[in-house]
Amino acid sequence: MPATLIASHPLPCALPSPASAPLAWSDDAQIMPSLCMACGAAVLHWGWVNFDGVGVLLHDTADDCEPCPVAVSFDWETGVPLVATSMAVAV
């Protein structure tokens, strides 16, 4: 029976892909995308990441990591939202 792996870990770009599991675990695996909490896009992983004190919501896609286009970045220590869009932080 095929296994279903749901990729929704909160640490995007920092974890190995579920497809890197031992062959016995991944032969019949089907990877299901996770929906971003802010924009609803289907991505492999998503999560808040600290970039030099700025909290940014990242999408981990099959090609790369990219900031969520609608999530508002915030000051990591205080939680205060930043006025600029999340795209202002270079990843």
PDB file of C-alpha atoms in Angstrom:
ATOM      1  CA  MET A   1       0.000   0.000   0.000  1.00  0.00           C
ATOM      2  CA  PRO A   2       1.493   3.423  -0.926  1.00  0.00           C
ATOM      3  CA  ALA A   3       2.347   5.805   1.886  1.00  0.00           C
ATOM      4  CA  THR A   4       1.245   9.428   1.860  1.00  0.00           C
ATOM      5  CA  LEU A   5       3.797  11.951   3.088  1.00  0.00           C
ATOM      6  CA  ILE A   6       2.442  15.363   4.018  1.00  0.00           C
ATOM      7  CA  ALA A   7       5.191  17.979   3.741  1.00  0.00           C
ATOM      8  CA  SER A   8       4.315  20.753   6.175  1.00  0.00           C
ATOM      9  CA  HIS A   9       7.331  21.056   8.457  1.00  0.00           C
ATOM     10  CA  PRO A  10       7.825  24.602   9.782  1.00  0.00           C
ATOM     11  CA  LEU A  11      11.533  24.793   8.819  1.00  0.00           C
ATOM     12  CA  PRO A  12      11.634  25.382   5.066  1.00  0.00           C
ATOM     13  CA  CYS A  13      14.871  24.885   3.129  1.00  0.00           C
ATOM     14  CA  ALA A  14      16.616  23.462   6.198  1.00  0.00           C
ATOM     15  CA  LEU A  15      15.379  19.891   6.076  1.00  0.00           C
ATOM     16  CA  PRO A  16      16.054  17.050   3.673  1.00  0.00           C
ATOM     17  CA  SER A  17      13.274  16.286   1.255  1.00  0.00           C
ATOM     18  CA  PRO A  18      10.891  13.456   2.230  1.00  0.00           C
ATOM     19  CA  ALA A  19      12.047  11.800  -0.988  1.00  0.00           C
ATOM     20  CA  SER A  20      15.485  11.347   0.610  1.00  0.00           C
ATOM     21  CA  ALA A  21      14.079   8.747   3.026  1.00  0.00           C
ATOM     22  CA  PRO A  22      15.489   5.222   2.733  1.00  0.00           C
ATOM     23  CA  LEU A  23      14.317   3.494  -0.455  1.00  0.00           C
ATOM     24  CA  ALA A  24      12.171   1.057   1.500  1.00  0.00           C
ATOM     25  CA  TRP A  25      10.175   4.046   2.762  1.00  0.00           C
ATOM     26  CA  SER A  26       9.974   6.055  -0.437  1.00  0.00           C
ATOM     27  CA  ASP A  27       9.419   3.457  -3.173  1.00  0.00           C
ATOM     28  CA  ASP A  28       5.652   3.895  -3.085  1.00  0.00           C
ATOM     29  CA  ALA A  29       5.514   7.327  -1.442  1.00  0.00           C
ATOM     30  CA  GLN A  30       3.279  10.076  -2.731  1.00  0.00           C
ATOM     31  CA  ILE A  31       4.272  13.584  -1.621  1.00  0.00           C
ATOM     32  CA  MET A  32       1.298  15.830  -0.882  1.00  0.00           C
ATOM     33  CA  PRO A  33       1.921  19.615  -0.906  1.00  0.00           C
ATOM     34  CA  SER A  34       1.059  21.749   2.077  1.00  0.00           C
ATOM     35  CA  LEU A  35      -1.011  24.918   1.734  1.00  0.00           C
ATOM     36  CA  CYS A  36       0.638  28.160   2.889  1.00  0.00           C
ATOM     37  CA  MET A  37      -1.097  29.631   5.942  1.00  0.00           C
ATOM     38  CA  ALA A  38      -1.131  33.141   4.436  1.00  0.00           C
ATOM     39  CA  CYS A  39      -1.788  32.805   0.711  1.00  0.00           C
ATOM     40  CA  GLY A  40      -2.955  29.193   0.302  1.00  0.00           C
ATOM     41  CA  ALA A  41      -0.322  28.300  -2.323  1.00  0.00           C
ATOM     42  CA  ALA A  42       0.563  24.592  -2.548  1.00  0.00           C
ATOM     43  CA  VAL A  43       4.225  24.312  -1.480  1.00  0.00           C
ATOM     44  CA  LEU A  44       6.482  21.552  -0.126  1.00  0.00           C
ATOM     45  CA  HIS A  45       7.113  23.342   3.194  1.00  0.00           C
ATOM     46  CA  TRP A  46       6.355  26.753   4.660  1.00  0.00           C
ATOM     47  CA  GLY A  47       7.334  28.491   7.843  1.00  0.00           C
ATOM     48  CA  TRP A  48       8.465  31.644   9.579  1.00  0.00           C
ATOM     49  CA  VAL A  49      12.237  32.184   9.424  1.00  0.00           C
ATOM     50  CA  ASN A  50      14.436  34.750  11.192  1.00  0.00           C
ATOM     51  CA  PHE A  51      16.518  36.741   8.655  1.00  0.00           C
ATOM     52  CA  ASP A  52      18.720  39.185  10.555  1.00  0.00           C
ATOM     53  CA  GLY A  53      15.970  39.980  13.059  1.00  0.00           C
ATOM     54  CA  VAL A  54      13.117  40.069  10.521  1.00  0.00           C
ATOM     55  CA  GLY A  55      10.485  37.319  10.524  1.00  0.00           C
ATOM     56  CA  VAL A  56       9.682  36.230   6.963  1.00  0.00           C
ATOM     57  CA  LEU A  57       7.200  33.559   5.848  1.00  0.00           C
ATOM     58  CA  LEU A  58       8.982  31.352   3.300  1.00  0.00           C
ATOM     59  CA  HIS A  59       7.662  28.893   0.757  1.00  0.00           C
ATOM     60  CA  ASP A  60       9.922  25.914   0.038  1.00  0.00           C
ATOM     61  CA  THR A  61       9.182  24.855  -3.535  1.00  0.00           C
ATOM     62  CA  ALA A  62      10.748  22.147  -5.668  1.00  0.00           C
ATOM     63  CA  ASP A  63      13.088  24.752  -7.184  1.00  0.00           C
ATOM     64  CA  ASP A  64      13.941  27.176  -4.368  1.00  0.00           C
ATOM     65  CA  CYS A  65      12.747  29.079  -1.307  1.00  0.00           C
ATOM     66  CA  GLU A  66      10.839  32.296  -1.796  1.00  0.00           C
ATOM     67  CA  PRO A  67       9.037  34.742   0.517  1.00  0.00           C
ATOM     68  CA  CYS A  68       5.250  34.507   0.621  1.00  0.00           C
ATOM     69  CA  PRO A  69       3.880  37.370  -1.497  1.00  0.00           C
ATOM     70  CA  VAL A  70       1.079  38.268   0.957  1.00  0.00           C
ATOM     71  CA  ALA A  71       2.516  37.592   4.436  1.00  0.00           C
ATOM     72  CA  VAL A  72       3.608  40.641   6.432  1.00  0.00           C
ATOM     73  CA  SER A  73       7.161  40.498   7.792  1.00  0.00           C
ATOM     74  CA  PHE A  74       7.701  41.395  11.437  1.00  0.00           C
ATOM     75  CA  ASP A  75      10.408  42.307  13.947  1.00  0.00           C
ATOM     76  CA  TRP A  76      11.545  38.908  15.267  1.00  0.00           C
ATOM     77  CA  GLU A  77      12.093  40.092  18.878  1.00  0.00           C
ATOM     78  CA  THR A  78       8.981  42.188  19.381  1.00  0.00           C
ATOM     79  CA  GLY A  79       6.550  40.660  16.895  1.00  0.00           C
ATOM     80  CA  VAL A  80       5.656  44.131  15.585  1.00  0.00           C
ATOM     81  CA  PRO A  81       4.646  43.966  11.900  1.00  0.00           C
ATOM     82  CA  LEU A  82       6.877  45.851   9.477  1.00  0.00           C
ATOM     83  CA  VAL A  83       5.286  48.363   7.094  1.00  0.00           C
ATOM     84  CA  ALA A  84       7.222  47.089   4.062  1.00  0.00           C
ATOM     85  CA  THR A  85       6.143  43.920   2.248  1.00  0.00           C
ATOM     86  CA  SER A  86       7.862  40.582   2.836  1.00  0.00           C
ATOM     87  CA  MET A  87       9.448  40.832  -0.633  1.00  0.00           C
ATOM     88  CA  ALA A  88      11.743  43.584   0.685  1.00  0.00           C
ATOM     89  CA  VAL A  89      13.884  40.966   2.473  1.00  0.00           C
ATOM     90  CA  ALA A  90      16.359  39.312   0.143  1.00  0.00           C
ATOM     91  CA  VAL A  91      16.487  35.531   0.520  1.00  0.00           C
TER      92      VAL A  91
END
